[in-house]
mmCIF file with all atom_site columns, C-alpha atoms in Angstrom:
data_model
loop_
_atom_site.group_PDB
_atom_site.id
_atom_site.type_symbol
_atom_site.label_atom_id
_atom_site.label_alt_id
_atom_site.label_comp_id
_atom_site.label_asym_id
_atom_site.label_entity_id
_atom_site.label_seq_id
_atom_site.pdbx_PDB_ins_code
_atom_site.Cartn_x
_atom_site.Cartn_y
_atom_site.Cartn_z
_atom_site.occupancy
_atom_site.B_iso_or_equiv
_atom_site.pdbx_formal_charge
_atom_site.auth_seq_id
_atom_site.auth_comp_id
_atom_site.auth_asym_id
_atom_site.auth_atom_id
_atom_site.pdbx_PDB_model_num
ATOM 1   C CA . MET P 1 1   ? -0.046  -0.079  0.010  1.00 0.00 ? 1097 MET P CA 1
ATOM 2   C CA . ALA P 1 2   ? 2.811   2.439   0.892  1.00 0.00 ? 1098 ALA P CA 1
ATOM 3   C CA . GLY P 1 3   ? 4.331   1.948   -2.605 1.00 0.00 ? 1099 GLY P CA 1
ATOM 4   C CA . LEU P 1 4   ? 1.306   3.460   -4.193 1.00 0.00 ? 1100 LEU P CA 1
ATOM 5   C CA . LEU P 1 5   ? 1.496   6.574   -2.041 1.00 0.00 ? 1101 LEU P CA 1
ATOM 6   C CA . ARG P 1 6   ? 3.505   9.728   -2.712 1.00 0.00 ? 1102 ARG P CA 1
ATOM 7   C CA . PRO P 1 7   ? 6.412   10.082  -0.409 1.00 0.00 ? 1103 PRO P CA 1
ATOM 8   C CA . ALA P 1 8   ? 4.676   12.471  2.091  1.00 0.00 ? 1104 ALA P CA 1
ATOM 9   C CA . ALA P 1 9   ? 1.573   10.517  2.128  1.00 0.00 ? 1105 ALA P CA 1
ATOM 10  C CA . ALA P 1 10  ? 3.522   7.353   2.674  1.00 0.00 ? 1106 ALA P CA 1
ATOM 11  C CA . LEU P 1 11  ? 5.356   8.957   5.485  1.00 0.00 ? 1107 LEU P CA 1
ATOM 12  C CA . ASP P 1 12  ? 1.987   10.057  7.217  1.00 0.00 ? 1108 ASP P CA 1
ATOM 13  C CA . TRP P 1 13  ? 0.636   6.597   6.777  1.00 0.00 ? 1109 TRP P CA 1
ATOM 14  C CA . GLN P 1 14  ? 3.680   5.085   8.388  1.00 0.00 ? 1110 GLN P CA 1
ATOM 15  C CA . MET P 1 15  ? 3.587   7.587   11.293 1.00 0.00 ? 1111 MET P CA 1
ATOM 16  C CA . THR P 1 16  ? -0.174  6.972   11.753 1.00 0.00 ? 1112 THR P CA 1
ATOM 17  C CA . SER P 1 17  ? 0.368   3.205   11.823 1.00 0.00 ? 1113 SER P CA 1
ATOM 18  C CA . LYS P 1 18  ? 3.202   3.563   14.371 1.00 0.00 ? 1114 LYS P CA 1
ATOM 19  C CA . LEU P 1 19  ? 0.996   5.757   16.625 1.00 0.00 ? 1115 LEU P CA 1
ATOM 20  C CA . MET P 1 20  ? -1.797  3.267   16.491 1.00 0.00 ? 1116 MET P CA 1
ATOM 21  C CA . GLN P 1 21  ? 0.562   0.459   17.374 1.00 0.00 ? 1117 GLN P CA 1
ATOM 22  C CA . ALA P 1 22  ? 1.999   2.394   20.240 1.00 0.00 ? 1118 ALA P CA 1
ATOM 23  C CA . ALA P 1 23  ? -1.582  3.287   21.452 1.00 0.00 ? 1119 ALA P CA 1
ATOM 24  C CA . LEU P 1 24  ? -2.506  -0.375  21.261 1.00 0.00 ? 1120 LEU P CA 1
ATOM 25  C CA . GLY P 1 25  ? 0.593   -1.379  23.253 1.00 0.00 ? 1121 GLY P CA 1
ATOM 26  C CA . GLU P 1 26  ? -0.119  1.142   25.900 1.00 0.00 ? 1122 GLU P CA 1
ATOM 27  C CA . SER P 1 27  ? -3.768  -0.104  26.166 1.00 0.00 ? 1123 SER P CA 1
ATOM 28  C CA . THR P 1 28  ? -2.721  -3.682  26.372 1.00 0.00 ? 1124 THR P CA 1
ATOM 29  C CA . ALA P 1 29  ? -0.109  -2.814  29.214 1.00 0.00 ? 1125 ALA P CA 1
ATOM 30  C CA . ASP P 1 30  ? -2.824  -0.758  31.079 1.00 0.00 ? 1126 ASP P CA 1
ATOM 31  C CA . LYS P 1 31  ? -5.179  -3.716  30.958 1.00 0.00 ? 1127 LYS P CA 1
ATOM 32  C CA . ALA P 1 32  ? -2.536  -6.014  32.319 1.00 0.00 ? 1128 ALA P CA 1
ATOM 33  C CA . LEU P 1 33  ? -1.805  -3.757  35.298 1.00 0.00 ? 1129 LEU P CA 1
ATOM 34  C CA . LEU P 1 34  ? -5.459  -3.311  35.957 1.00 0.00 ? 1130 LEU P CA 1
ATOM 35  C CA . ARG P 1 35  ? -6.122  -7.072  35.768 1.00 0.00 ? 1131 ARG P CA 1
ATOM 36  C CA . LYS P 1 36  ? -3.283  -7.720  38.211 1.00 0.00 ? 1132 LYS P CA 1
ATOM 37  C CA . ARG P 1 37  ? -4.493  -5.240  40.682 1.00 0.00 ? 1133 ARG P CA 1
ATOM 38  C CA . VAL P 1 38  ? -8.206  -6.484  40.760 1.00 0.00 ? 1134 VAL P CA 1
ATOM 39  C CA . LEU P 1 39  ? -7.359  -10.106 40.733 1.00 0.00 ? 1135 LEU P CA 1
ATOM 40  C CA . ALA P 1 40  ? -5.074  -9.610  43.820 1.00 0.00 ? 1136 ALA P CA 1
ATOM 41  C CA . ALA P 1 41  ? -7.954  -7.818  45.605 1.00 0.00 ? 1137 ALA P CA 1
ATOM 42  C CA . ARG P 1 42  ? -10.340 -10.693 44.634 1.00 0.00 ? 1138 ARG P CA 1
ATOM 43  C CA . ASP P 1 43  ? -7.775  -13.394 45.776 1.00 0.00 ? 1139 ASP P CA 1
ATOM 44  C CA . GLY P 1 44  ? -7.877  -11.599 49.137 1.00 0.00 ? 1140 GLY P CA 1
ATOM 45  C CA . LEU P 1 45  ? -11.507 -12.938 49.790 1.00 0.00 ? 1141 LEU P CA 1
ATOM 46  C CA . ASP P 1 46  ? -11.557 -15.827 52.170 1.00 0.00 ? 1142 ASP P CA 1
ATOM 47  C CA . ASP P 1 47  ? -13.521 -18.969 51.163 1.00 0.00 ? 1143 ASP P CA 1
ATOM 48  C CA . GLU P 1 48  ? -16.398 -18.417 53.562 1.00 0.00 ? 1144 GLU P CA 1
ATOM 49  C CA . ARG P 1 49  ? -16.863 -14.833 52.284 1.00 0.00 ? 1145 ARG P CA 1
ATOM 50  C CA . ARG P 1 50  ? -16.821 -15.954 48.714 1.00 0.00 ? 1146 ARG P CA 1
ATOM 51  C CA . ILE P 1 51  ? -19.499 -18.427 49.245 1.00 0.00 ? 1147 ILE P CA 1
ATOM 52  C CA . GLU P 1 52  ? -21.719 -15.799 50.969 1.00 0.00 ? 1148 GLU P CA 1
ATOM 53  C CA . LEU P 1 53  ? -21.301 -13.298 48.181 1.00 0.00 ? 1149 LEU P CA 1
ATOM 54  C CA . SER P 1 54  ? -21.874 -16.008 45.380 1.00 0.00 ? 1150 SER P CA 1
ATOM 55  C CA . LEU P 1 55  ? -25.217 -16.910 47.031 1.00 0.00 ? 1151 LEU P CA 1
ATOM 56  C CA . ALA P 1 56  ? -26.210 -13.330 47.359 1.00 0.00 ? 1152 ALA P CA 1
ATOM 57  C CA . ALA P 1 57  ? -25.403 -12.730 43.618 1.00 0.00 ? 1153 ALA P CA 1
ATOM 58  C CA . ALA P 1 58  ? -27.348 -15.805 42.560 1.00 0.00 ? 1154 ALA P CA 1
ATOM 59  C CA . ALA P 1 59  ? -30.317 -14.713 44.598 1.00 0.00 ? 1155 ALA P CA 1
ATOM 60  C CA . HIS P 1 60  ? -30.361 -11.324 42.585 1.00 0.00 ? 1156 HIS P CA 1
ATOM 61  C CA . GLY P 1 61  ? -29.726 -12.937 39.303 1.00 0.00 ? 1157 GLY P CA 1
ATOM 62  C CA . VAL P 1 62  ? -32.433 -15.447 39.287 1.00 0.00 ? 1158 VAL P CA 1
ATOM 63  C CA . GLN P 1 63  ? -34.891 -12.786 40.102 1.00 0.00 ? 1159 GLN P CA 1
ATOM 64  C CA . ALA P 1 64  ? -33.626 -10.408 37.411 1.00 0.00 ? 1160 ALA P CA 1
ATOM 65  C CA . ILE P 1 65  ? -33.053 -12.682 34.307 1.00 0.00 ? 1161 ILE P CA 1
ATOM 66  C CA . ALA P 1 66  ? -36.223 -13.267 32.431 1.00 0.00 ? 1162 ALA P CA 1
ATOM 67  C CA . PHE P 1 67  ? -36.392 -16.144 29.919 1.00 0.00 ? 1163 PHE P CA 1
ATOM 68  C CA . GLU P 1 68  ? -38.664 -18.775 28.353 1.00 0.00 ? 1164 GLU P CA 1
ATOM 69  C CA . PRO P 1 69  ? -38.334 -22.330 29.535 1.00 0.00 ? 1165 PRO P CA 1
ATOM 70  C CA . GLY P 1 70  ? -35.775 -24.081 27.122 1.00 0.00 ? 1166 GLY P CA 1
ATOM 71  C CA . THR P 1 71  ? -33.642 -20.981 26.727 1.00 0.00 ? 1167 THR P CA 1
ATOM 72  C CA . ILE P 1 72  ? -29.905 -21.847 26.255 1.00 0.00 ? 1168 ILE P CA 1
ATOM 73  C CA . ILE P 1 73  ? -27.971 -20.094 28.967 1.00 0.00 ? 1169 ILE P CA 1
ATOM 74  C CA . SER P 1 74  ? -24.155 -20.444 29.322 1.00 0.00 ? 1170 SER P CA 1
ATOM 75  C CA . GLY P 1 75  ? -22.606 -20.367 32.750 1.00 0.00 ? 1171 GLY P CA 1
ATOM 76  C CA . PHE P 1 76  ? -19.302 -21.283 34.039 1.00 0.00 ? 1172 PHE P CA 1
ATOM 77  C CA . PHE P 1 77  ? -17.381 -23.415 36.712 1.00 0.00 ? 1173 PHE P CA 1
ATOM 78  C CA . PRO P 1 78  ? -15.212 -21.185 38.794 1.00 0.00 ? 1174 PRO P CA 1
ATOM 79  C CA . ILE P 1 79  ? -11.442 -21.208 38.611 1.00 0.00 ? 1175 ILE P CA 1
ATOM 80  C CA . ARG P 1 80  ? -9.077  -19.617 41.056 1.00 0.00 ? 1176 ARG P CA 1
ATOM 81  C CA . SER P 1 81  ? -10.890 -17.001 43.090 1.00 0.00 ? 1177 SER P CA 1
ATOM 82  C CA . GLU P 1 82  ? -13.782 -16.469 40.783 1.00 0.00 ? 1178 GLU P CA 1
ATOM 83  C CA . ILE P 1 83  ? -17.318 -15.916 42.015 1.00 0.00 ? 1179 ILE P CA 1
ATOM 84  C CA . ASP P 1 84  ? -19.199 -19.280 42.076 1.00 0.00 ? 1180 ASP P CA 1
ATOM 85  C CA . ALA P 1 85  ? -21.730 -19.410 39.246 1.00 0.00 ? 1181 ALA P CA 1
ATOM 86  C CA . ARG P 1 86  ? -23.139 -22.785 40.211 1.00 0.00 ? 1182 ARG P CA 1
ATOM 87  C CA . PRO P 1 87  ? -25.728 -21.491 42.680 1.00 0.00 ? 1183 PRO P CA 1
ATOM 88  C CA . LEU P 1 88  ? -27.191 -19.204 39.913 1.00 0.00 ? 1184 LEU P CA 1
ATOM 89  C CA . MET P 1 89  ? -26.891 -21.989 37.281 1.00 0.00 ? 1185 MET P CA 1
ATOM 90  C CA . ASP P 1 90  ? -28.920 -24.375 39.500 1.00 0.00 ? 1186 ASP P CA 1
ATOM 91  C CA . ALA P 1 91  ? -31.476 -21.796 40.124 1.00 0.00 ? 1187 ALA P CA 1
ATOM 92  C CA . LEU P 1 92  ? -31.700 -21.038 36.450 1.00 0.00 ? 1188 LEU P CA 1
ATOM 93  C CA . ARG P 1 93  ? -32.120 -24.771 35.636 1.00 0.00 ? 1189 ARG P CA 1
ATOM 94  C CA . GLU P 1 94  ? -35.055 -25.007 38.064 1.00 0.00 ? 1190 GLU P CA 1
ATOM 95  C CA . LYS P 1 95  ? -36.758 -22.210 36.105 1.00 0.00 ? 1191 LYS P CA 1
ATOM 96  C CA . GLY P 1 96  ? -36.313 -24.243 32.945 1.00 0.00 ? 1192 GLY P CA 1
ATOM 97  C CA . ALA P 1 97  ? -33.122 -22.943 31.478 1.00 0.00 ? 1193 ALA P CA 1
ATOM 98  C CA . ARG P 1 98  ? -30.922 -25.313 29.285 1.00 0.00 ? 1194 ARG P CA 1
ATOM 99  C CA . LEU P 1 99  ? -27.429 -25.031 30.612 1.00 0.00 ? 1195 LEU P CA 1
ATOM 100 C CA . CYS P 1 100 ? -24.089 -25.131 28.866 1.00 0.00 ? 1196 CYS P CA 1
ATOM 101 C CA . VAL P 1 101 ? -20.474 -24.305 29.890 1.00 0.00 ? 1197 VAL P CA 1
ATOM 102 C CA . PRO P 1 102 ? -17.388 -23.251 27.912 1.00 0.00 ? 1198 PRO P CA 1
ATOM 103 C CA . ALA P 1 103 ? -14.709 -25.719 26.730 1.00 0.00 ? 1199 ALA P CA 1
ATOM 104 C CA . VAL P 1 104 ? -11.417 -24.668 25.368 1.00 0.00 ? 1200 VAL P CA 1
ATOM 105 C CA . VAL P 1 105 ? -11.143 -26.203 22.011 1.00 0.00 ? 1201 VAL P CA 1
ATOM 106 C CA . ASP P 1 106 ? -7.734  -24.646 20.942 1.00 0.00 ? 1202 ASP P CA 1
ATOM 107 C CA . ARG P 1 107 ? -5.818  -21.430 21.893 1.00 0.00 ? 1203 ARG P CA 1
ATOM 108 C CA . GLN P 1 108 ? -8.381  -19.365 19.684 1.00 0.00 ? 1204 GLN P CA 1
ATOM 109 C CA . THR P 1 109 ? -11.696 -21.079 20.328 1.00 0.00 ? 1205 THR P CA 1
ATOM 110 C CA . ILE P 1 110 ? -14.212 -22.122 23.077 1.00 0.00 ? 1206 ILE P CA 1
ATOM 111 C CA . GLU P 1 111 ? -17.408 -24.010 22.421 1.00 0.00 ? 1207 GLU P CA 1
ATOM 112 C CA . PHE P 1 112 ? -20.425 -24.326 24.671 1.00 0.00 ? 1208 PHE P CA 1
ATOM 113 C CA . ARG P 1 113 ? -21.192 -27.802 25.737 1.00 0.00 ? 1209 ARG P CA 1
ATOM 114 C CA . GLU P 1 114 ? -24.626 -28.888 27.119 1.00 0.00 ? 1210 GLU P CA 1
ATOM 115 C CA . LEU P 1 115 ? -24.466 -29.356 30.853 1.00 0.00 ? 1211 LEU P CA 1
ATOM 116 C CA . LEU P 1 116 ? -26.805 -32.195 31.915 1.00 0.00 ? 1212 LEU P CA 1
ATOM 117 C CA . ARG P 1 117 ? -27.402 -33.173 35.478 1.00 0.00 ? 1213 ARG P CA 1
ATOM 118 C CA . GLY P 1 118 ? -25.188 -36.020 36.625 1.00 0.00 ? 1214 GLY P CA 1
ATOM 119 C CA . ALA P 1 119 ? -23.011 -35.955 33.461 1.00 0.00 ? 1215 ALA P CA 1
ATOM 120 C CA . PRO P 1 120 ? -19.176 -36.674 34.159 1.00 0.00 ? 1216 PRO P CA 1
ATOM 121 C CA . LEU P 1 121 ? -16.931 -33.669 34.037 1.00 0.00 ? 1217 LEU P CA 1
ATOM 122 C CA . VAL P 1 122 ? -13.534 -33.724 32.428 1.00 0.00 ? 1218 VAL P CA 1
ATOM 123 C CA . ASP P 1 123 ? -10.675 -31.145 32.062 1.00 0.00 ? 1219 ASP P CA 1
ATOM 124 C CA . THR P 1 124 ? -11.759 -28.728 29.515 1.00 0.00 ? 1220 THR P CA 1
ATOM 125 C CA . GLY P 1 125 ? -8.701  -26.338 29.356 1.00 0.00 ? 1221 GLY P CA 1
ATOM 126 C CA . PHE P 1 126 ? -7.725  -23.115 30.938 1.00 0.00 ? 1222 PHE P CA 1
ATOM 127 C CA . GLY P 1 127 ? -7.985  -24.687 34.400 1.00 0.00 ? 1223 GLY P CA 1
ATOM 128 C CA . THR P 1 128 ? -11.693 -25.464 33.827 1.00 0.00 ? 1224 THR P CA 1
ATOM 129 C CA . VAL P 1 129 ? -13.871 -28.676 33.965 1.00 0.00 ? 1225 VAL P CA 1
ATOM 130 C CA . GLY P 1 130 ? -16.962 -29.432 32.082 1.00 0.00 ? 1226 GLY P CA 1
ATOM 131 C CA . PRO P 1 131 ? -18.804 -31.985 29.952 1.00 0.00 ? 1227 PRO P CA 1
ATOM 132 C CA . GLY P 1 132 ? -16.582 -34.033 27.610 1.00 0.00 ? 1228 GLY P CA 1
ATOM 133 C CA . PRO P 1 133 ? -16.313 -33.804 23.868 1.00 0.00 ? 1229 PRO P CA 1
ATOM 134 C CA . ASP P 1 134 ? -19.260 -36.043 23.204 1.00 0.00 ? 1230 ASP P CA 1
ATOM 135 C CA . ALA P 1 135 ? -21.621 -33.532 24.798 1.00 0.00 ? 1231 ALA P CA 1
ATOM 136 C CA . LYS P 1 136 ? -23.942 -31.638 22.539 1.00 0.00 ? 1232 LYS P CA 1
ATOM 137 C CA . VAL P 1 137 ? -22.651 -28.295 21.344 1.00 0.00 ? 1233 VAL P CA 1
ATOM 138 C CA . LEU P 1 138 ? -25.155 -25.421 21.886 1.00 0.00 ? 1234 LEU P CA 1
ATOM 139 C CA . THR P 1 139 ? -25.344 -21.691 20.869 1.00 0.00 ? 1235 THR P CA 1
ATOM 140 C CA . PRO P 1 140 ? -26.289 -19.560 24.072 1.00 0.00 ? 1236 PRO P CA 1
ATOM 141 C CA . GLU P 1 141 ? -28.980 -17.124 24.013 1.00 0.00 ? 1237 GLU P CA 1
ATOM 142 C CA . ILE P 1 142 ? -27.905 -15.588 27.396 1.00 0.00 ? 1238 ILE P CA 1
ATOM 143 C CA . MET P 1 143 ? -24.217 -15.672 28.490 1.00 0.00 ? 1239 MET P CA 1
ATOM 144 C CA . ILE P 1 144 ? -23.370 -15.520 32.135 1.00 0.00 ? 1240 ILE P CA 1
ATOM 145 C CA . MET P 1 145 ? -19.587 -14.444 31.828 1.00 0.00 ? 1241 MET P CA 1
ATOM 146 C CA . PRO P 1 146 ? -16.852 -14.555 34.148 1.00 0.00 ? 1242 PRO P CA 1
ATOM 147 C CA . LEU P 1 147 ? -14.391 -11.490 34.179 1.00 0.00 ? 1243 LEU P CA 1
ATOM 148 C CA . ALA P 1 148 ? -11.435 -9.949  35.810 1.00 0.00 ? 1244 ALA P CA 1
ATOM 149 C CA . ALA P 1 149 ? -12.956 -6.432  36.123 1.00 0.00 ? 1245 ALA P CA 1
ATOM 150 C CA . PHE P 1 150 ? -15.884 -4.249  34.885 1.00 0.00 ? 1246 PHE P CA 1
ATOM 151 C CA . ASP P 1 151 ? -16.697 -0.484  34.839 1.00 0.00 ? 1247 ASP P CA 1
ATOM 152 C CA . GLU P 1 152 ? -19.930 1.606   35.073 1.00 0.00 ? 1248 GLU P CA 1
ATOM 153 C CA . HIS P 1 153 ? -20.328 1.585   31.250 1.00 0.00 ? 1249 HIS P CA 1
ATOM 154 C CA . GLY P 1 154 ? -20.453 -2.149  30.973 1.00 0.00 ? 1250 GLY P CA 1
ATOM 155 C CA . ASN P 1 155 ? -16.821 -2.548  29.682 1.00 0.00 ? 1251 ASN P CA 1
ATOM 156 C CA . ARG P 1 156 ? -15.542 -6.045  30.680 1.00 0.00 ? 1252 ARG P CA 1
ATOM 157 C CA . LEU P 1 157 ? -11.902 -6.911  31.113 1.00 0.00 ? 1253 LEU P CA 1
ATOM 158 C CA . GLY P 1 158 ? -11.330 -10.651 30.699 1.00 0.00 ? 1254 GLY P CA 1
ATOM 159 C CA . TYR P 1 159 ? -8.137  -12.743 31.360 1.00 0.00 ? 1255 TYR P CA 1
ATOM 160 C CA . GLY P 1 160 ? -6.541  -11.662 28.087 1.00 0.00 ? 1256 GLY P CA 1
ATOM 161 C CA . ALA P 1 161 ? -7.062  -14.734 25.885 1.00 0.00 ? 1257 ALA P CA 1
ATOM 162 C CA . GLY P 1 162 ? -10.036 -13.252 23.979 1.00 0.00 ? 1258 GLY P CA 1
ATOM 163 C CA . HIS P 1 163 ? -12.019 -16.484 23.975 1.00 0.00 ? 1259 HIS P CA 1
ATOM 164 C CA . TYR P 1 164 ? -15.420 -14.807 24.772 1.00 0.00 ? 1260 TYR P CA 1
ATOM 165 C CA . ASP P 1 165 ? -14.971 -12.034 22.254 1.00 0.00 ? 1261 ASP P CA 1
ATOM 166 C CA . ARG P 1 166 ? -14.171 -14.421 19.460 1.00 0.00 ? 1262 ARG P CA 1
ATOM 167 C CA . ALA P 1 167 ? -17.052 -16.752 20.591 1.00 0.00 ? 1263 ALA P CA 1
ATOM 168 C CA . ILE P 1 168 ? -19.555 -13.868 20.648 1.00 0.00 ? 1264 ILE P CA 1
ATOM 169 C CA . ALA P 1 169 ? -18.348 -12.702 17.163 1.00 0.00 ? 1265 ALA P CA 1
ATOM 170 C CA . ARG P 1 170 ? -18.925 -16.105 15.736 1.00 0.00 ? 1266 ARG P CA 1
ATOM 171 C CA . ILE P 1 171 ? -22.394 -16.321 17.093 1.00 0.00 ? 1267 ILE P CA 1
ATOM 172 C CA . ALA P 1 172 ? -23.058 -12.704 15.716 1.00 0.00 ? 1268 ALA P CA 1
ATOM 173 C CA . ALA P 1 173 ? -21.793 -13.797 12.232 1.00 0.00 ? 1269 ALA P CA 1
ATOM 174 C CA . LYS P 1 174 ? -24.552 -16.416 12.262 1.00 0.00 ? 1270 LYS P CA 1
ATOM 175 C CA . GLY P 1 175 ? -27.310 -13.962 13.173 1.00 0.00 ? 1271 GLY P CA 1
ATOM 176 C CA . GLY P 1 176 ? -27.255 -14.557 16.865 1.00 0.00 ? 1272 GLY P CA 1
ATOM 177 C CA . ALA P 1 177 ? -27.309 -11.794 19.570 1.00 0.00 ? 1273 ALA P CA 1
ATOM 178 C CA . PRO P 1 178 ? -26.946 -13.297 22.987 1.00 0.00 ? 1274 PRO P CA 1
ATOM 179 C CA . ALA P 1 179 ? -27.561 -11.199 26.051 1.00 0.00 ? 1275 ALA P CA 1
ATOM 180 C CA . LEU P 1 180 ? -24.212 -10.618 27.829 1.00 0.00 ? 1276 LEU P CA 1
ATOM 181 C CA . ILE P 1 181 ? -24.352 -10.706 31.629 1.00 0.00 ? 1277 ILE P CA 1
ATOM 182 C CA . GLY P 1 182 ? -21.289 -10.559 33.728 1.00 0.00 ? 1278 GLY P CA 1
ATOM 183 C CA . LEU P 1 183 ? -20.989 -12.204 37.138 1.00 0.00 ? 1279 LEU P CA 1
ATOM 184 C CA . ALA P 1 184 ? -18.531 -10.816 39.538 1.00 0.00 ? 1280 ALA P CA 1
ATOM 185 C CA . PHE P 1 185 ? -17.997 -9.372  42.884 1.00 0.00 ? 1281 PHE P CA 1
ATOM 186 C CA . ASP P 1 186 ? -18.518 -5.581  43.731 1.00 0.00 ? 1282 ASP P CA 1
ATOM 187 C CA . LEU P 1 187 ? -14.697 -5.146  44.305 1.00 0.00 ? 1283 LEU P CA 1
ATOM 188 C CA . GLN P 1 188 ? -14.017 -5.966  40.781 1.00 0.00 ? 1284 GLN P CA 1
ATOM 189 C CA . GLN P 1 189 ? -15.566 -2.625  39.500 1.00 0.00 ? 1285 GLN P CA 1
ATOM 190 C CA . VAL P 1 190 ? -12.976 -0.058  38.418 1.00 0.00 ? 1286 VAL P CA 1
ATOM 191 C CA . ASP P 1 191 ? -13.304 3.448   37.355 1.00 0.00 ? 1287 ASP P CA 1
ATOM 192 C CA . ALA P 1 192 ? -12.640 2.879   33.621 1.00 0.00 ? 1288 ALA P CA 1
ATOM 193 C CA . ILE P 1 193 ? -11.494 0.080   31.382 1.00 0.00 ? 1289 ILE P CA 1
ATOM 194 C CA . PRO P 1 194 ? -9.606  0.823   28.164 1.00 0.00 ? 1290 PRO P CA 1
ATOM 195 C CA . ALA P 1 195 ? -11.912 -0.352  25.433 1.00 0.00 ? 1291 ALA P CA 1
ATOM 196 C CA . GLU P 1 196 ? -10.870 -1.542  22.003 1.00 0.00 ? 1292 GLU P CA 1
ATOM 197 C CA . ASP P 1 197 ? -13.006 -2.232  18.755 1.00 0.00 ? 1293 ASP P CA 1
ATOM 198 C CA . HIS P 1 198 ? -13.143 -6.074  19.220 1.00 0.00 ? 1294 HIS P CA 1
ATOM 199 C CA . ASP P 1 199 ? -14.326 -5.751  22.941 1.00 0.00 ? 1295 ASP P CA 1
ATOM 200 C CA . ARG P 1 200 ? -17.838 -6.588  23.641 1.00 0.00 ? 1296 ARG P CA 1
ATOM 201 C CA . ARG P 1 201 ? -19.628 -4.597  26.339 1.00 0.00 ? 1297 ARG P CA 1
ATOM 202 C CA . LEU P 1 202 ? -21.973 -6.184  28.875 1.00 0.00 ? 1298 LEU P CA 1
ATOM 203 C CA . HIS P 1 203 ? -25.800 -5.671  28.791 1.00 0.00 ? 1299 HIS P CA 1
ATOM 204 C CA . ALA P 1 204 ? -25.824 -6.286  32.654 1.00 0.00 ? 1300 ALA P CA 1
ATOM 205 C CA . ILE P 1 205 ? -23.778 -7.268  35.677 1.00 0.00 ? 1301 ILE P CA 1
ATOM 206 C CA . ILE P 1 206 ? -24.714 -9.288  38.659 1.00 0.00 ? 1302 ILE P CA 1
ATOM 207 C CA . THR P 1 207 ? -22.946 -8.818  41.903 1.00 0.00 ? 1303 THR P CA 1
ATOM 208 C CA . GLU P 1 208 ? -23.818 -9.514  45.510 1.00 0.00 ? 1304 GLU P CA 1
ATOM 209 C CA . SER P 1 209 ? -25.328 -6.101  45.789 1.00 0.00 ? 1305 SER P CA 1
ATOM 210 C CA . GLY P 1 210 ? -27.775 -6.568  42.896 1.00 0.00 ? 1306 GLY P CA 1
ATOM 211 C CA . TYR P 1 211 ? -28.427 -6.607  39.147 1.00 0.00 ? 1307 TYR P CA 1
ATOM 212 C CA . ARG P 1 212 ? -27.534 -3.646  37.019 1.00 0.00 ? 1308 ARG P CA 1
ATOM 213 C CA . GLN P 1 213 ? -28.302 -2.978  33.339 1.00 0.00 ? 1309 GLN P CA 1
ATOM 214 C CA . PHE P 1 214 ? -26.054 -0.959  31.081 1.00 0.00 ? 1310 PHE P CA 1
ATOM 215 C CA . GLY P 1 215 ? -26.710 1.012   27.911 1.00 0.00 ? 1311 GLY P CA 1
ATOM 216 C CA . GLU P 1 216 ? -26.870 -0.694  24.387 1.00 0.00 ? 1312 GLU P CA 1
ATOM 217 C CA . ALA P 1 217 ? -23.890 -3.053  24.129 1.00 0.00 ? 1313 ALA P CA 1
#
């Protein structure tokens, strides 16, 4: 492309490209520091407190999330110090939800495998467990999402792998538009998260203090 430009225009394009790369690098570094700080705070919760807060969040979530029986809802099994989504998932199942959880297929891809009661669980990558490869793969209509941090605008900071962003993009490419609901502790809210074009904003967040909706995601 630069070979088709006049020298001055080519120089401008190169400078713009370098500035964009520098800005992206700064954003990535900012996110990494923010992620480290928030996860350290989350790690500070003891097990008993984590259970209490998870149950409180589940009580808010099951009252707030409206859906028809048979709706496909993805949840997740907690890793490290994450909030425990299992109480909420159980309550949603009782209301008629068809549950699934993510499984890491490769470094770029996750798929959502149906979670049936009593089905054996296996290692599904990234420190998670879930149904094995013989489980049916579903497309979520509502996604209950883990996260490292969130802000008041619904920006979500994940763990840096981009699995959910790519999964949502694939669903959107097929005409789907799942509701994106974060599940986290209050202490994971930050003032602002640097947002990039590929980042998907949340429609709502569930924490121990309640259910909050954001603007159009």
